[in-house]
Amino acid sequence: MTTARSELILGGQKSGKSRRAENLAQEWIAQSPAHSAWLLATGQAYDAEMAARIARHQHDRAARVPGLATIEVPLDLASALRERSRPDCLLVIDCLTMWLTNWMMPMNAHLPGAQTWAEQADAFVDALAHAPGPVVIVGNEIGLGVIPLGREVRAFVDALGVLNQRVAAACSHATLMCAGLPLVLKGEK
């Protein structure tokens, strides 16, 4: 695998998205002792099951990619991208879907002094387009299934579809994962 300037990795649950991102980070770190990598994690533990899932991911990731440091960034992903991106540092963002969930959760909808979701999405796409270092972004493709019944769920699916399109347009590469196999959507193989 060759490190792209930026790559969006989409797929369904357990499709191999995060594993591909970890492999890209591991390959980047191995290329040079000057290289570093950060995972910008967007998931939040709102319940015991999610807390256990996050702990398992942290443990497993540390064993697979020991040089991949983690910082939790549940809301202001644009600022974290601007602050952390450097030519010698690969950033892995995992994942866009959880980031959107955090913004659309009722408890986060009206944070004091917070940007709107549209402003944050614009700021993120701008930061991605101007990032001086490589960025790998993981997100879910959820628009291939049954049309949701509820208004809020339809709004979420629509918002994620638009976000995925905007991020794919800003990235030099896009990959769809299915059963652990990458399908190149944009960029060379």
Short mmCIF file of N, CA and C in Angstrom, two decimals:
data_model
loop_
_atom_site.label_atom_id
_atom_site.label_comp_id
_atom_site.label_asym_id
_atom_site.label_seq_id
_atom_site.Cartn_x
_atom_site.Cartn_y
_atom_site.Cartn_z
N MET A 1 0.84 -1.18 0.00
CA MET A 1 0.00 0.00 0.00
C MET A 1 0.89 1.24 0.00
N THR A 2 0.51 2.20 -0.79
CA THR A 2 1.21 3.46 -0.83
C THR A 2 0.41 4.48 -0.03
N THR A 3 1.10 5.30 0.75
CA THR A 3 0.41 6.29 1.56
C THR A 3 -0.08 7.42 0.67
N ALA A 4 -1.37 7.65 0.70
CA ALA A 4 -1.99 8.72 -0.08
C ALA A 4 -1.96 10.02 0.74
N ARG A 5 -2.15 11.14 0.07
CA ARG A 5 -2.26 12.40 0.78
C ARG A 5 -3.45 12.33 1.73
N SER A 6 -4.56 11.81 1.23
CA SER A 6 -5.73 11.62 2.07
C SER A 6 -6.55 10.47 1.49
N GLU A 7 -7.12 9.67 2.39
CA GLU A 7 -7.93 8.54 1.95
C GLU A 7 -9.15 8.40 2.84
N LEU A 8 -10.32 8.34 2.20
CA LEU A 8 -11.56 8.03 2.89
C LEU A 8 -11.81 6.54 2.73
N ILE A 9 -12.00 5.86 3.85
CA ILE A 9 -12.29 4.43 3.85
C ILE A 9 -13.71 4.24 4.36
N LEU A 10 -14.59 3.80 3.47
CA LEU A 10 -15.99 3.57 3.81
C LEU A 10 -16.30 2.08 3.80
N GLY A 11 -17.36 1.71 4.50
CA GLY A 11 -17.82 0.33 4.48
C GLY A 11 -18.86 0.12 5.56
N GLY A 12 -19.39 -1.07 5.59
CA GLY A 12 -20.36 -1.43 6.60
C GLY A 12 -19.67 -1.82 7.90
N GLN A 13 -20.47 -2.17 8.89
CA GLN A 13 -19.92 -2.58 10.17
C GLN A 13 -19.11 -3.86 10.00
N LYS A 14 -17.93 -3.90 10.61
CA LYS A 14 -17.01 -5.04 10.57
C LYS A 14 -16.59 -5.40 9.14
N SER A 15 -16.46 -4.40 8.28
CA SER A 15 -16.06 -4.64 6.90
C SER A 15 -14.55 -4.61 6.71
N GLY A 16 -13.80 -4.16 7.74
CA GLY A 16 -12.35 -4.07 7.64
C GLY A 16 -11.84 -2.64 7.51
N LYS A 17 -12.70 -1.66 7.72
CA LYS A 17 -12.33 -0.24 7.57
C LYS A 17 -11.21 0.14 8.53
N SER A 18 -11.43 -0.08 9.80
CA SER A 18 -10.43 0.32 10.81
C SER A 18 -9.14 -0.46 10.65
N ARG A 19 -9.24 -1.71 10.30
CA ARG A 19 -8.04 -2.53 10.10
C ARG A 19 -7.21 -1.97 8.95
N ARG A 20 -7.86 -1.57 7.86
CA ARG A 20 -7.12 -0.96 6.74
C ARG A 20 -6.43 0.33 7.21
N ALA A 21 -7.14 1.16 7.96
CA ALA A 21 -6.56 2.40 8.46
C ALA A 21 -5.36 2.11 9.36
N GLU A 22 -5.48 1.12 10.23
CA GLU A 22 -4.37 0.73 11.10
C GLU A 22 -3.18 0.23 10.28
N ASN A 23 -3.45 -0.56 9.24
CA ASN A 23 -2.37 -1.05 8.39
C ASN A 23 -1.64 0.10 7.69
N LEU A 24 -2.40 1.09 7.24
CA LEU A 24 -1.78 2.26 6.60
C LEU A 24 -0.92 3.02 7.61
N ALA A 25 -1.41 3.15 8.84
CA ALA A 25 -0.64 3.83 9.89
C ALA A 25 0.63 3.04 10.21
N GLN A 26 0.50 1.74 10.34
CA GLN A 26 1.66 0.89 10.65
C GLN A 26 2.71 0.99 9.53
N GLU A 27 2.25 0.96 8.28
CA GLU A 27 3.16 1.09 7.14
C GLU A 27 3.85 2.47 7.16
N TRP A 28 3.11 3.51 7.45
CA TRP A 28 3.66 4.88 7.51
C TRP A 28 4.76 4.97 8.58
N ILE A 29 4.47 4.46 9.76
CA ILE A 29 5.43 4.50 10.87
C ILE A 29 6.71 3.74 10.50
N ALA A 30 6.56 2.62 9.81
CA ALA A 30 7.70 1.79 9.45
C ALA A 30 8.58 2.41 8.36
N GLN A 31 8.04 3.36 7.60
CA GLN A 31 8.79 3.96 6.50
C GLN A 31 9.97 4.81 6.96
N SER A 32 9.87 5.42 8.15
CA SER A 32 10.93 6.32 8.59
C SER A 32 10.86 6.50 10.10
N PRO A 33 12.02 6.59 10.77
CA PRO A 33 11.99 6.85 12.21
C PRO A 33 11.46 8.25 12.53
N ALA A 34 11.41 9.12 11.53
CA ALA A 34 10.87 10.47 11.74
C ALA A 34 9.35 10.51 11.66
N HIS A 35 8.73 9.42 11.20
CA HIS A 35 7.28 9.38 11.05
C HIS A 35 6.57 9.07 12.37
N SER A 36 5.45 9.72 12.57
CA SER A 36 4.58 9.41 13.70
C SER A 36 3.15 9.29 13.20
N ALA A 37 2.27 8.81 14.05
CA ALA A 37 0.86 8.65 13.68
C ALA A 37 -0.02 8.86 14.91
N TRP A 38 -1.14 9.51 14.69
CA TRP A 38 -2.12 9.75 15.74
C TRP A 38 -3.47 9.24 15.28
N LEU A 39 -4.21 8.65 16.18
CA LEU A 39 -5.60 8.29 15.95
C LEU A 39 -6.46 9.34 16.63
N LEU A 40 -7.31 10.01 15.86
CA LEU A 40 -8.29 10.93 16.43
C LEU A 40 -9.59 10.14 16.56
N ALA A 41 -9.88 9.73 17.78
CA ALA A 41 -11.03 8.86 18.06
C ALA A 41 -12.25 9.70 18.40
N THR A 42 -13.36 9.43 17.72
CA THR A 42 -14.56 10.24 17.91
C THR A 42 -15.62 9.57 18.78
N GLY A 43 -15.49 8.29 19.08
CA GLY A 43 -16.50 7.58 19.86
C GLY A 43 -16.56 8.03 21.31
N GLN A 44 -17.75 8.02 21.86
CA GLN A 44 -17.96 8.35 23.26
C GLN A 44 -18.72 7.23 23.95
N ALA A 45 -18.39 7.00 25.20
CA ALA A 45 -19.03 5.92 25.96
C ALA A 45 -20.26 6.44 26.69
N TYR A 46 -21.41 6.32 26.04
CA TYR A 46 -22.66 6.75 26.65
C TYR A 46 -23.30 5.65 27.49
N ASP A 47 -22.79 4.42 27.36
CA ASP A 47 -23.32 3.32 28.16
C ASP A 47 -22.21 2.29 28.40
N ALA A 48 -22.50 1.29 29.21
CA ALA A 48 -21.48 0.30 29.58
C ALA A 48 -21.00 -0.51 28.39
N GLU A 49 -21.91 -0.86 27.49
CA GLU A 49 -21.51 -1.64 26.31
C GLU A 49 -20.53 -0.85 25.45
N MET A 50 -20.79 0.44 25.25
CA MET A 50 -19.90 1.26 24.44
C MET A 50 -18.56 1.46 25.16
N ALA A 51 -18.58 1.62 26.47
CA ALA A 51 -17.33 1.76 27.23
C ALA A 51 -16.48 0.50 27.06
N ALA A 52 -17.10 -0.66 27.13
CA ALA A 52 -16.37 -1.92 26.95
C ALA A 52 -15.84 -2.05 25.53
N ARG A 53 -16.63 -1.63 24.55
CA ARG A 53 -16.21 -1.68 23.15
C ARG A 53 -15.00 -0.78 22.93
N ILE A 54 -15.04 0.43 23.46
CA ILE A 54 -13.92 1.37 23.32
C ILE A 54 -12.66 0.80 23.98
N ALA A 55 -12.81 0.25 25.19
CA ALA A 55 -11.65 -0.33 25.89
C ALA A 55 -11.06 -1.49 25.08
N ARG A 56 -11.90 -2.33 24.50
CA ARG A 56 -11.43 -3.45 23.68
C ARG A 56 -10.68 -2.94 22.45
N HIS A 57 -11.25 -1.92 21.78
CA HIS A 57 -10.59 -1.33 20.61
C HIS A 57 -9.23 -0.75 20.99
N GLN A 58 -9.16 -0.05 22.12
CA GLN A 58 -7.89 0.55 22.56
C GLN A 58 -6.84 -0.53 22.82
N HIS A 59 -7.24 -1.58 23.50
CA HIS A 59 -6.32 -2.68 23.82
C HIS A 59 -5.84 -3.36 22.54
N ASP A 60 -6.77 -3.72 21.66
CA ASP A 60 -6.42 -4.43 20.44
C ASP A 60 -5.55 -3.56 19.52
N ARG A 61 -5.89 -2.28 19.41
CA ARG A 61 -5.13 -1.36 18.55
C ARG A 61 -3.71 -1.18 19.07
N ALA A 62 -3.55 -1.07 20.39
CA ALA A 62 -2.22 -0.91 20.98
C ALA A 62 -1.35 -2.13 20.68
N ALA A 63 -1.95 -3.31 20.65
CA ALA A 63 -1.19 -4.53 20.33
C ALA A 63 -0.83 -4.60 18.85
N ARG A 64 -1.74 -4.17 17.97
CA ARG A 64 -1.50 -4.24 16.53
C ARG A 64 -0.58 -3.13 16.02
N VAL A 65 -0.78 -1.91 16.53
CA VAL A 65 -0.02 -0.75 16.04
C VAL A 65 0.48 0.04 17.25
N PRO A 66 1.55 -0.43 17.89
CA PRO A 66 2.00 0.20 19.13
C PRO A 66 2.42 1.67 18.98
N GLY A 67 2.80 2.10 17.80
CA GLY A 67 3.22 3.49 17.61
C GLY A 67 2.09 4.45 17.31
N LEU A 68 0.87 3.97 17.31
CA LEU A 68 -0.29 4.81 17.00
C LEU A 68 -0.87 5.38 18.29
N ALA A 69 -0.56 6.65 18.57
CA ALA A 69 -1.07 7.32 19.77
C ALA A 69 -2.52 7.73 19.53
N THR A 70 -3.28 7.85 20.61
CA THR A 70 -4.71 8.17 20.50
C THR A 70 -5.05 9.44 21.26
N ILE A 71 -5.90 10.26 20.64
CA ILE A 71 -6.49 11.40 21.32
C ILE A 71 -7.99 11.37 21.02
N GLU A 72 -8.79 11.63 22.04
CA GLU A 72 -10.24 11.62 21.85
C GLU A 72 -10.71 12.99 21.39
N VAL A 73 -11.43 12.99 20.28
CA VAL A 73 -11.93 14.22 19.67
C VAL A 73 -13.39 14.00 19.29
N PRO A 74 -14.31 14.12 20.23
CA PRO A 74 -15.70 13.81 19.93
C PRO A 74 -16.43 14.89 19.11
N LEU A 75 -16.02 16.15 19.20
CA LEU A 75 -16.78 17.22 18.53
C LEU A 75 -15.95 18.10 17.60
N ASP A 76 -14.86 18.70 18.06
CA ASP A 76 -14.14 19.69 17.26
C ASP A 76 -13.02 19.04 16.45
N LEU A 77 -13.42 18.24 15.51
CA LEU A 77 -12.48 17.51 14.67
C LEU A 77 -11.69 18.44 13.76
N ALA A 78 -12.31 19.53 13.32
CA ALA A 78 -11.61 20.48 12.44
C ALA A 78 -10.40 21.08 13.14
N SER A 79 -10.58 21.52 14.38
CA SER A 79 -9.45 22.10 15.13
C SER A 79 -8.36 21.08 15.38
N ALA A 80 -8.74 19.86 15.73
CA ALA A 80 -7.75 18.81 15.98
C ALA A 80 -6.96 18.51 14.72
N LEU A 81 -7.62 18.49 13.59
CA LEU A 81 -6.93 18.24 12.32
C LEU A 81 -5.95 19.37 12.02
N ARG A 82 -6.38 20.61 12.20
CA ARG A 82 -5.48 21.75 11.96
C ARG A 82 -4.28 21.73 12.91
N GLU A 83 -4.51 21.40 14.17
CA GLU A 83 -3.46 21.43 15.19
C GLU A 83 -2.46 20.26 15.05
N ARG A 84 -2.92 19.10 14.64
CA ARG A 84 -2.08 17.90 14.66
C ARG A 84 -1.43 17.55 13.33
N SER A 85 -1.96 18.05 12.22
CA SER A 85 -1.44 17.65 10.92
C SER A 85 -0.07 18.26 10.65
N ARG A 86 0.88 17.37 10.30
CA ARG A 86 2.25 17.77 9.94
C ARG A 86 2.71 16.83 8.82
N PRO A 87 3.65 17.28 8.01
CA PRO A 87 4.14 16.41 6.92
C PRO A 87 4.68 15.06 7.38
N ASP A 88 5.21 14.99 8.59
CA ASP A 88 5.80 13.74 9.09
C ASP A 88 4.85 12.94 9.99
N CYS A 89 3.60 13.35 10.04
CA CYS A 89 2.63 12.70 10.94
C CYS A 89 1.37 12.32 10.18
N LEU A 90 1.05 11.04 10.20
CA LEU A 90 -0.18 10.55 9.60
C LEU A 90 -1.28 10.59 10.65
N LEU A 91 -2.44 11.12 10.28
CA LEU A 91 -3.59 11.15 11.18
C LEU A 91 -4.62 10.15 10.69
N VAL A 92 -5.14 9.35 11.62
CA VAL A 92 -6.25 8.45 11.35
C VAL A 92 -7.45 9.00 12.10
N ILE A 93 -8.53 9.24 11.40
CA ILE A 93 -9.77 9.71 12.03
C ILE A 93 -10.74 8.54 12.00
N ASP A 94 -11.16 8.09 13.18
CA ASP A 94 -12.05 6.94 13.27
C ASP A 94 -13.12 7.23 14.32
N CYS A 95 -14.32 7.59 13.95
CA CYS A 95 -14.83 7.58 12.60
C CYS A 95 -15.79 8.75 12.38
N LEU A 96 -16.03 9.05 11.10
CA LEU A 96 -16.93 10.14 10.73
C LEU A 96 -18.35 9.90 11.24
N THR A 97 -18.79 8.66 11.21
CA THR A 97 -20.16 8.34 11.61
C THR A 97 -20.41 8.65 13.09
N MET A 98 -19.45 8.29 13.94
CA MET A 98 -19.58 8.60 15.37
C MET A 98 -19.49 10.11 15.60
N TRP A 99 -18.66 10.79 14.83
CA TRP A 99 -18.54 12.24 14.94
C TRP A 99 -19.88 12.91 14.62
N LEU A 100 -20.50 12.50 13.53
CA LEU A 100 -21.82 13.04 13.19
C LEU A 100 -22.84 12.70 14.27
N THR A 101 -22.79 11.49 14.79
CA THR A 101 -23.70 11.09 15.88
C THR A 101 -23.53 12.02 17.07
N ASN A 102 -22.30 12.32 17.43
CA ASN A 102 -22.05 13.22 18.56
C ASN A 102 -22.67 14.59 18.33
N TRP A 103 -22.58 15.09 17.11
CA TRP A 103 -23.16 16.40 16.79
C TRP A 103 -24.68 16.36 16.75
N MET A 104 -25.26 15.26 16.35
CA MET A 104 -26.72 15.20 16.21
C MET A 104 -27.43 14.72 17.48
N MET A 105 -26.65 14.29 18.47
CA MET A 105 -27.26 13.87 19.74
C MET A 105 -27.94 15.07 20.38
N PRO A 106 -29.13 14.91 20.91
CA PRO A 106 -29.83 16.05 21.52
C PRO A 106 -29.02 16.75 22.61
N MET A 107 -28.22 16.00 23.38
CA MET A 107 -27.46 16.63 24.47
C MET A 107 -26.35 17.53 23.95
N ASN A 108 -25.92 17.35 22.69
CA ASN A 108 -24.85 18.17 22.13
C ASN A 108 -25.36 19.21 21.14
N ALA A 109 -26.65 19.23 20.89
CA ALA A 109 -27.20 20.09 19.85
C ALA A 109 -27.03 21.58 20.13
N HIS A 110 -27.00 21.95 21.38
CA HIS A 110 -26.93 23.37 21.70
C HIS A 110 -25.85 23.66 22.74
N LEU A 111 -24.64 23.21 22.47
CA LEU A 111 -23.54 23.49 23.39
C LEU A 111 -23.23 24.98 23.38
N PRO A 112 -22.99 25.58 24.55
CA PRO A 112 -22.69 27.01 24.59
C PRO A 112 -21.43 27.33 23.79
N GLY A 113 -21.53 28.29 22.90
CA GLY A 113 -20.39 28.73 22.11
C GLY A 113 -19.99 27.78 21.00
N ALA A 114 -20.71 26.69 20.83
CA ALA A 114 -20.36 25.72 19.80
C ALA A 114 -20.83 26.18 18.43
N GLN A 115 -20.11 25.75 17.43
CA GLN A 115 -20.53 25.99 16.06
C GLN A 115 -21.76 25.15 15.78
N THR A 116 -22.43 25.46 14.69
CA THR A 116 -23.49 24.57 14.22
C THR A 116 -22.82 23.39 13.52
N TRP A 117 -23.60 22.33 13.27
CA TRP A 117 -23.06 21.19 12.55
C TRP A 117 -22.56 21.62 11.17
N ALA A 118 -23.31 22.45 10.46
CA ALA A 118 -22.90 22.89 9.12
C ALA A 118 -21.57 23.64 9.17
N GLU A 119 -21.40 24.50 10.16
CA GLU A 119 -20.14 25.24 10.29
C GLU A 119 -18.98 24.30 10.60
N GLN A 120 -19.21 23.32 11.47
CA GLN A 120 -18.15 22.38 11.82
C GLN A 120 -17.79 21.51 10.61
N ALA A 121 -18.80 21.06 9.86
CA ALA A 121 -18.54 20.25 8.66
C ALA A 121 -17.74 21.05 7.64
N ASP A 122 -18.11 22.31 7.43
CA ASP A 122 -17.36 23.18 6.51
C ASP A 122 -15.91 23.34 6.98
N ALA A 123 -15.74 23.59 8.26
CA ALA A 123 -14.39 23.78 8.82
C ALA A 123 -13.57 22.50 8.68
N PHE A 124 -14.19 21.34 8.86
CA PHE A 124 -13.48 20.07 8.74
C PHE A 124 -13.03 19.83 7.30
N VAL A 125 -13.92 20.02 6.35
CA VAL A 125 -13.56 19.81 4.94
C VAL A 125 -12.45 20.77 4.53
N ASP A 126 -12.50 22.01 5.00
CA ASP A 126 -11.45 22.98 4.71
C ASP A 126 -10.11 22.54 5.34
N ALA A 127 -10.15 22.11 6.60
CA ALA A 127 -8.93 21.66 7.27
C ALA A 127 -8.35 20.44 6.56
N LEU A 128 -9.20 19.54 6.09
CA LEU A 128 -8.74 18.36 5.36
C LEU A 128 -8.07 18.76 4.05
N ALA A 129 -8.67 19.69 3.33
CA ALA A 129 -8.11 20.12 2.05
C ALA A 129 -6.75 20.80 2.21
N HIS A 130 -6.50 21.39 3.38
CA HIS A 130 -5.26 22.11 3.62
C HIS A 130 -4.30 21.39 4.58
N ALA A 131 -4.59 20.16 4.92
CA ALA A 131 -3.73 19.41 5.84
C ALA A 131 -2.36 19.18 5.21
N PRO A 132 -1.28 19.54 5.90
CA PRO A 132 0.06 19.35 5.34
C PRO A 132 0.55 17.90 5.38
N GLY A 133 -0.08 17.06 6.20
CA GLY A 133 0.33 15.66 6.31
C GLY A 133 -0.76 14.72 5.83
N PRO A 134 -0.44 13.44 5.72
CA PRO A 134 -1.42 12.45 5.27
C PRO A 134 -2.53 12.23 6.30
N VAL A 135 -3.75 12.02 5.79
CA VAL A 135 -4.92 11.82 6.65
C VAL A 135 -5.69 10.62 6.12
N VAL A 136 -6.03 9.70 7.01
CA VAL A 136 -6.84 8.53 6.69
C VAL A 136 -8.13 8.66 7.50
N ILE A 137 -9.26 8.60 6.83
CA ILE A 137 -10.54 8.84 7.48
C ILE A 137 -11.42 7.60 7.32
N VAL A 138 -11.97 7.12 8.42
CA VAL A 138 -12.85 5.96 8.42
C VAL A 138 -14.28 6.44 8.60
N GLY A 139 -15.19 5.85 7.84
CA GLY A 139 -16.62 6.19 7.98
C GLY A 139 -17.48 5.03 7.52
N ASN A 140 -18.72 5.06 7.93
CA ASN A 140 -19.65 4.00 7.56
C ASN A 140 -20.46 4.40 6.33
N GLU A 141 -20.71 3.41 5.50
CA GLU A 141 -21.66 3.57 4.40
C GLU A 141 -22.93 2.90 4.86
N ILE A 142 -23.92 3.71 5.20
CA ILE A 142 -25.17 3.15 5.75
C ILE A 142 -26.36 3.37 4.83
N GLY A 143 -26.14 3.97 3.67
CA GLY A 143 -27.24 4.29 2.78
C GLY A 143 -27.63 3.19 1.82
N LEU A 144 -27.10 1.99 2.00
CA LEU A 144 -27.40 0.90 1.08
C LEU A 144 -28.53 0.00 1.58
N GLY A 145 -29.03 0.26 2.78
CA GLY A 145 -30.02 -0.64 3.38
C GLY A 145 -31.44 -0.14 3.25
N VAL A 146 -32.25 -0.60 4.15
CA VAL A 146 -33.66 -0.25 4.20
C VAL A 146 -33.83 1.23 4.52
N ILE A 147 -34.80 1.88 3.92
CA ILE A 147 -35.07 3.28 4.22
C ILE A 147 -35.66 3.36 5.62
N PRO A 148 -35.04 4.16 6.50
CA PRO A 148 -35.51 4.23 7.88
C PRO A 148 -36.90 4.86 7.99
N LEU A 149 -37.65 4.44 9.01
CA LEU A 149 -39.01 4.93 9.19
C LEU A 149 -39.09 6.28 9.88
N GLY A 150 -38.22 6.55 10.83
CA GLY A 150 -38.32 7.77 11.62
C GLY A 150 -37.67 8.98 10.97
N ARG A 151 -38.22 10.17 11.23
CA ARG A 151 -37.71 11.42 10.68
C ARG A 151 -36.27 11.66 11.09
N GLU A 152 -35.94 11.45 12.38
CA GLU A 152 -34.60 11.71 12.87
C GLU A 152 -33.58 10.76 12.23
N VAL A 153 -33.97 9.51 12.07
CA VAL A 153 -33.06 8.54 11.47
C VAL A 153 -32.85 8.86 9.99
N ARG A 154 -33.91 9.24 9.29
CA ARG A 154 -33.75 9.64 7.89
C ARG A 154 -32.84 10.86 7.78
N ALA A 155 -32.99 11.82 8.69
CA ALA A 155 -32.14 13.01 8.68
C ALA A 155 -30.68 12.62 8.90
N PHE A 156 -30.43 11.66 9.80
CA PHE A 156 -29.06 11.21 10.05
C PHE A 156 -28.47 10.53 8.82
N VAL A 157 -29.22 9.62 8.21
CA VAL A 157 -28.73 8.91 7.02
C VAL A 157 -28.42 9.92 5.91
N ASP A 158 -29.31 10.90 5.72
CA ASP A 158 -29.08 11.94 4.71
C ASP A 158 -27.82 12.75 5.03
N ALA A 159 -27.69 13.18 6.29
CA ALA A 159 -26.53 13.99 6.69
C ALA A 159 -25.23 13.21 6.51
N LEU A 160 -25.23 11.92 6.85
CA LEU A 160 -24.02 11.12 6.68
C LEU A 160 -23.69 10.94 5.20
N GLY A 161 -24.70 10.71 4.37
CA GLY A 161 -24.46 10.58 2.94
C GLY A 161 -23.83 11.84 2.35
N VAL A 162 -24.34 13.01 2.74
CA VAL A 162 -23.78 14.28 2.27
C VAL A 162 -22.35 14.46 2.79
N LEU A 163 -22.13 14.15 4.08
CA LEU A 163 -20.79 14.26 4.65
C LEU A 163 -19.81 13.35 3.92
N ASN A 164 -20.19 12.11 3.68
CA ASN A 164 -19.32 11.18 2.96
C ASN A 164 -18.97 11.70 1.57
N GLN A 165 -19.95 12.28 0.88
CA GLN A 165 -19.69 12.83 -0.45
C GLN A 165 -18.70 13.99 -0.39
N ARG A 166 -18.87 14.88 0.58
CA ARG A 166 -17.99 16.05 0.70
C ARG A 166 -16.56 15.62 1.05
N VAL A 167 -16.43 14.66 1.97
CA VAL A 167 -15.10 14.20 2.37
C VAL A 167 -14.44 13.43 1.22
N ALA A 168 -15.19 12.61 0.51
CA ALA A 168 -14.63 11.89 -0.64
C ALA A 168 -14.14 12.86 -1.71
N ALA A 169 -14.88 13.93 -1.93
CA ALA A 169 -14.45 14.94 -2.92
C ALA A 169 -13.16 15.62 -2.49
N ALA A 170 -12.96 15.81 -1.19
CA ALA A 170 -11.76 16.48 -0.68
C ALA A 170 -10.56 15.56 -0.59
N CYS A 171 -10.78 14.25 -0.62
CA CYS A 171 -9.68 13.28 -0.49
C CYS A 171 -9.11 12.90 -1.85
N SER A 172 -7.82 12.57 -1.85
CA SER A 172 -7.19 12.12 -3.09
C SER A 172 -7.55 10.66 -3.40
N HIS A 173 -7.92 9.90 -2.37
CA HIS A 173 -8.27 8.49 -2.53
C HIS A 173 -9.54 8.18 -1.74
N ALA A 174 -10.31 7.22 -2.25
CA ALA A 174 -11.48 6.71 -1.53
C ALA A 174 -11.54 5.21 -1.77
N THR A 175 -11.82 4.46 -0.70
CA THR A 175 -11.85 3.00 -0.76
C THR A 175 -13.12 2.51 -0.07
N LEU A 176 -13.78 1.56 -0.69
CA LEU A 176 -14.94 0.91 -0.09
C LEU A 176 -14.49 -0.47 0.37
N MET A 177 -14.71 -0.79 1.64
CA MET A 177 -14.35 -2.09 2.19
C MET A 177 -15.57 -2.99 2.23
N CYS A 178 -15.37 -4.24 1.84
CA CYS A 178 -16.43 -5.25 1.91
C CYS A 178 -15.76 -6.58 2.22
N ALA A 179 -16.16 -7.22 3.30
CA ALA A 179 -15.60 -8.52 3.70
C ALA A 179 -14.08 -8.49 3.81
N GLY A 180 -13.55 -7.36 4.29
CA GLY A 180 -12.11 -7.22 4.47
C GLY A 180 -11.34 -6.91 3.19
N LEU A 181 -12.05 -6.73 2.09
CA LEU A 181 -11.40 -6.49 0.81
C LEU A 181 -11.63 -5.06 0.36
N PRO A 182 -10.56 -4.38 -0.11
CA PRO A 182 -10.71 -2.99 -0.56
C PRO A 182 -11.13 -2.90 -2.02
N LEU A 183 -12.08 -2.02 -2.28
CA LEU A 183 -12.48 -1.68 -3.64
C LEU A 183 -12.14 -0.21 -3.83
N VAL A 184 -11.20 0.08 -4.72
CA VAL A 184 -10.76 1.44 -4.95
C VAL A 184 -11.85 2.21 -5.69
N LEU A 185 -12.31 3.30 -5.09
CA LEU A 185 -13.32 4.15 -5.71
C LEU A 185 -12.69 5.37 -6.37
N LYS A 186 -11.58 5.82 -5.82
CA LYS A 186 -10.92 7.03 -6.30
C LYS A 186 -9.43 6.91 -6.01
N GLY A 187 -8.59 7.30 -6.98
CA GLY A 187 -7.15 7.20 -6.80
C GLY A 187 -6.64 5.90 -7.38
N GLU A 188 -5.33 5.79 -7.50
CA GLU A 188 -4.74 4.58 -8.07
C GLU A 188 -4.69 3.47 -7.03
N LYS A 189 -4.53 2.25 -7.51
CA LYS A 189 -4.47 1.09 -6.64
C LYS A 189 -3.16 1.01 -5.92
#
